[in-house]
Amino acid sequence: QVQLVESGGGSVRAGGSLRLTCATSILKYSTYCMGWFRQAPGKEREGVADIASDDMIHYADSVKGRFTISRDRAKNALYLEMNSLKPEDTAMYYCAANRWYRCGPGISSRDYSYWGQGTQVTVSS
């Protein structure tokens, strides 16, 4: 059974950094797609970044150049390094997964079967 547990959220000032971790069992499989999503109050869930088992990576334009998605199979962990944080990055952040060999277009939440419970990120100005 696939499990995902996020950690690493917190409160920081604009310009600061945070590193989110998703502990997951899916990295032991040869085929998967994993993504990071976020949702602010009153807004739709937004795709942030994804990474496939073949190493293909996508980023949302709003975070490109500031965020980095990575994984460590030995540690069963997915990461999201967030730098130069802005108040508009404030949201609940979720990791998600599916068993596809490649991630779908647009980092769409509708493509994912497994979800963590989320970790809150708050960025103050």
PDB file of N, CA and C in Angstrom, residues 1-4 23-34 51-55 71-77 96-102 113-114:
ATOM      1  N   GLN A   1       0.840  -1.182   0.000  1.00  0.00           N
ATOM      2  CA  GLN A   1       0.000   0.000   0.000  1.00  0.00           C
ATOM      3  C   GLN A   1       0.886   1.247   0.000  1.00  0.00           C
ATOM      4  N   VAL A   2       0.598   2.197  -0.890  1.00  0.00           N
ATOM      5  CA  VAL A   2       1.379   3.416  -1.001  1.00  0.00           C
ATOM      6  C   VAL A   2       1.014   4.370   0.129  1.00  0.00           C
ATOM      7  N   GLN A   3       2.046   4.905   0.795  1.00  0.00           N
ATOM      8  CA  GLN A   3       1.856   5.874   1.871  1.00  0.00           C
ATOM      9  C   GLN A   3       2.661   7.135   1.565  1.00  0.00           C
ATOM     10  N   LEU A   4       2.130   8.295   1.955  1.00  0.00           N
ATOM     11  CA  LEU A   4       2.822   9.557   1.780  1.00  0.00           C
ATOM     12  C   LEU A   4       2.599  10.412   3.028  1.00  0.00           C
ATOM     13  N   ALA A  23       7.810  11.510   2.925  1.00  0.00           N
ATOM     14  CA  ALA A  23       8.222  10.128   3.134  1.00  0.00           C
ATOM     15  C   ALA A  23       7.216   9.231   2.428  1.00  0.00           C
ATOM     16  N   THR A  24       7.706   8.352   1.562  1.00  0.00           N
ATOM     17  CA  THR A  24       6.792   7.561   0.747  1.00  0.00           C
ATOM     18  C   THR A  24       7.370   6.202   0.408  1.00  0.00           C
ATOM     19  N   SER A  25       6.482   5.230   0.247  1.00  0.00           N
ATOM     20  CA  SER A  25       6.880   3.883  -0.139  1.00  0.00           C
ATOM     21  C   SER A  25       6.934   3.698  -1.648  1.00  0.00           C
ATOM     22  N   ILE A  26       6.432   4.663  -2.430  1.00  0.00           N
ATOM     23  CA  ILE A  26       6.300   4.462  -3.867  1.00  0.00           C
ATOM     24  C   ILE A  26       7.641   4.442  -4.596  1.00  0.00           C
ATOM     25  N   LEU A  27       8.677   5.021  -4.018  1.00  0.00           N
ATOM     26  CA  LEU A  27       9.967   5.089  -4.697  1.00  0.00           C
ATOM     27  C   LEU A  27      10.629   3.732  -4.864  1.00  0.00           C
ATOM     28  N   LYS A  28      10.141   2.710  -4.183  1.00  0.00           N
ATOM     29  CA  LYS A  28      10.675   1.370  -4.364  1.00  0.00           C
ATOM     30  C   LYS A  28      10.197   0.734  -5.662  1.00  0.00           C
ATOM     31  N   TYR A  29       9.171   1.303  -6.283  1.00  0.00           N
ATOM     32  CA  TYR A  29       8.669   0.804  -7.551  1.00  0.00           C
ATOM     33  C   TYR A  29       9.468   1.388  -8.712  1.00  0.00           C
ATOM     34  N   SER A  30       9.477   0.675  -9.831  1.00  0.00           N
ATOM     35  CA  SER A  30      10.230   1.135 -10.992  1.00  0.00           C
ATOM     36  C   SER A  30       9.470   2.167 -11.814  1.00  0.00           C
ATOM     37  N   THR A  31       8.154   2.238 -11.645  1.00  0.00           N
ATOM     38  CA  THR A  31       7.320   3.159 -12.412  1.00  0.00           C
ATOM     39  C   THR A  31       6.484   4.009 -11.458  1.00  0.00           C
ATOM     40  N   TYR A  32       6.605   5.335 -11.542  1.00  0.00           N
ATOM     41  CA  TYR A  32       5.822   6.234 -10.705  1.00  0.00           C
ATOM     42  C   TYR A  32       5.939   7.663 -11.205  1.00  0.00           C
ATOM     43  N   CYS A  33       5.010   8.472 -10.755  1.00  0.00           N
ATOM     44  CA  CYS A  33       5.069   9.914 -10.924  1.00  0.00           C
ATOM     45  C   CYS A  33       4.736  10.530  -9.566  1.00  0.00           C
ATOM     46  N   MET A  34       5.532  11.476  -9.123  1.00  0.00           N
ATOM     47  CA  MET A  34       5.268  12.162  -7.861  1.00  0.00           C
ATOM     48  C   MET A  34       5.213  13.664  -8.087  1.00  0.00           C
ATOM     49  N   ILE A  51       7.976  14.935 -10.683  1.00  0.00           N
ATOM     50  CA  ILE A  51       9.152  14.187 -11.110  1.00  0.00           C
ATOM     51  C   ILE A  51       8.738  12.750 -11.356  1.00  0.00           C
ATOM     52  N   ALA A  52       9.175  12.190 -12.474  1.00  0.00           N
ATOM     53  CA  ALA A  52       8.838  10.831 -12.846  1.00  0.00           C
ATOM     54  C   ALA A  52       9.993   9.880 -12.570  1.00  0.00           C
ATOM     55  N   SER A  53       9.702   8.594 -12.641  1.00  0.00           N
ATOM     56  CA  SER A  53      10.726   7.593 -12.390  1.00  0.00           C
ATOM     57  C   SER A  53      11.837   7.625 -13.433  1.00  0.00           C
ATOM     58  N   ASP A  54      11.574   8.222 -14.606  1.00  0.00           N
ATOM     59  CA  ASP A  54      12.599   8.371 -15.636  1.00  0.00           C
ATOM     60  C   ASP A  54      13.356   9.694 -15.507  1.00  0.00           C
ATOM     61  N   ASP A  55      13.157  10.425 -14.402  1.00  0.00           N
ATOM     62  CA  ASP A  55      13.854  11.664 -14.054  1.00  0.00           C
ATOM     63  C   ASP A  55      13.315  12.910 -14.744  1.00  0.00           C
ATOM     64  N   ARG A  71      14.571  13.646  -5.224  1.00  0.00           N
ATOM     65  CA  ARG A  71      14.224  12.427  -4.496  1.00  0.00           C
ATOM     66  C   ARG A  71      15.481  11.694  -4.046  1.00  0.00           C
ATOM     67  N   ASP A  72      15.310  10.841  -3.051  1.00  0.00           N
ATOM     68  CA  ASP A  72      16.375   9.980  -2.568  1.00  0.00           C
ATOM     69  C   ASP A  72      15.751   8.612  -2.359  1.00  0.00           C
ATOM     70  N   ARG A  73      15.968   7.713  -3.298  1.00  0.00           N
ATOM     71  CA  ARG A  73      15.357   6.387  -3.225  1.00  0.00           C
ATOM     72  C   ARG A  73      15.811   5.611  -2.001  1.00  0.00           C
ATOM     73  N   ALA A  74      17.083   5.757  -1.620  1.00  0.00           N
ATOM     74  CA  ALA A  74      17.610   5.039  -0.469  1.00  0.00           C
ATOM     75  C   ALA A  74      16.906   5.445   0.820  1.00  0.00           C
ATOM     76  N   LYS A  75      16.482   6.703   0.910  1.00  0.00           N
ATOM     77  CA  LYS A  75      15.807   7.215   2.096  1.00  0.00           C
ATOM     78  C   LYS A  75      14.289   7.228   1.956  1.00  0.00           C
ATOM     79  N   ASN A  76      13.779   6.738   0.835  1.00  0.00           N
ATOM     80  CA  ASN A  76      12.336   6.729   0.572  1.00  0.00           C
ATOM     81  C   ASN A  76      11.737   8.121   0.753  1.00  0.00           C
ATOM     82  N   ALA A  77      12.397   9.122   0.170  1.00  0.00           N
ATOM     83  CA  ALA A  77      11.988  10.499   0.407  1.00  0.00           C
ATOM     84  C   ALA A  77      11.938  11.329  -0.868  1.00  0.00           C
ATOM     85  N   ALA A  96       1.854  14.030  -3.787  1.00  0.00           N
ATOM     86  CA  ALA A  96       0.931  13.088  -4.405  1.00  0.00           C
ATOM     87  C   ALA A  96       1.704  12.135  -5.304  1.00  0.00           C
ATOM     88  N   ALA A  97       1.073  11.013  -5.645  1.00  0.00           N
ATOM     89  CA  ALA A  97       1.752  10.011  -6.456  1.00  0.00           C
ATOM     90  C   ALA A  97       0.768   9.228  -7.304  1.00  0.00           C
ATOM     91  N   ASN A  98       1.268   8.684  -8.396  1.00  0.00           N
ATOM     92  CA  ASN A  98       0.549   7.690  -9.171  1.00  0.00           C
ATOM     93  C   ASN A  98       1.549   6.637  -9.632  1.00  0.00           C
ATOM     94  N   ARG A  99       1.059   5.633 -10.348  1.00  0.00           N
ATOM     95  CA  ARG A  99       1.914   4.537 -10.791  1.00  0.00           C
ATOM     96  C   ARG A  99       2.230   4.604 -12.270  1.00  0.00           C
ATOM     97  N   TRP A 100       2.120   5.784 -12.876  1.00  0.00           N
ATOM     98  CA  TRP A 100       2.437   5.936 -14.287  1.00  0.00           C
ATOM     99  C   TRP A 100       3.939   5.892 -14.520  1.00  0.00           C
ATOM    100  N   TYR A 101       4.335   5.547 -15.734  1.00  0.00           N
ATOM    101  CA  TYR A 101       5.759   5.545 -16.071  1.00  0.00           C
ATOM    102  C   TYR A 101       6.269   6.948 -16.368  1.00  0.00           C
ATOM    103  N   ARG A 102       5.344   7.888 -16.567  1.00  0.00           N
ATOM    104  CA  ARG A 102       5.708   9.264 -16.857  1.00  0.00           C
ATOM    105  C   ARG A 102       4.593  10.174 -16.352  1.00  0.00           C
ATOM    106  N   SER A 113      -3.465   9.434  -7.738  1.00  0.00           N
ATOM    107  CA  SER A 113      -4.288   8.497  -6.987  1.00  0.00           C
ATOM    108  C   SER A 113      -4.015   8.518  -5.485  1.00  0.00           C
ATOM    109  N   TYR A 114      -2.804   8.895  -5.080  1.00  0.00           N
ATOM    110  CA  TYR A 114      -2.399   8.856  -3.684  1.00  0.00           C
ATOM    111  C   TYR A 114      -2.001  10.243  -3.205  1.00  0.00           C
TER     112      TYR A 114
END
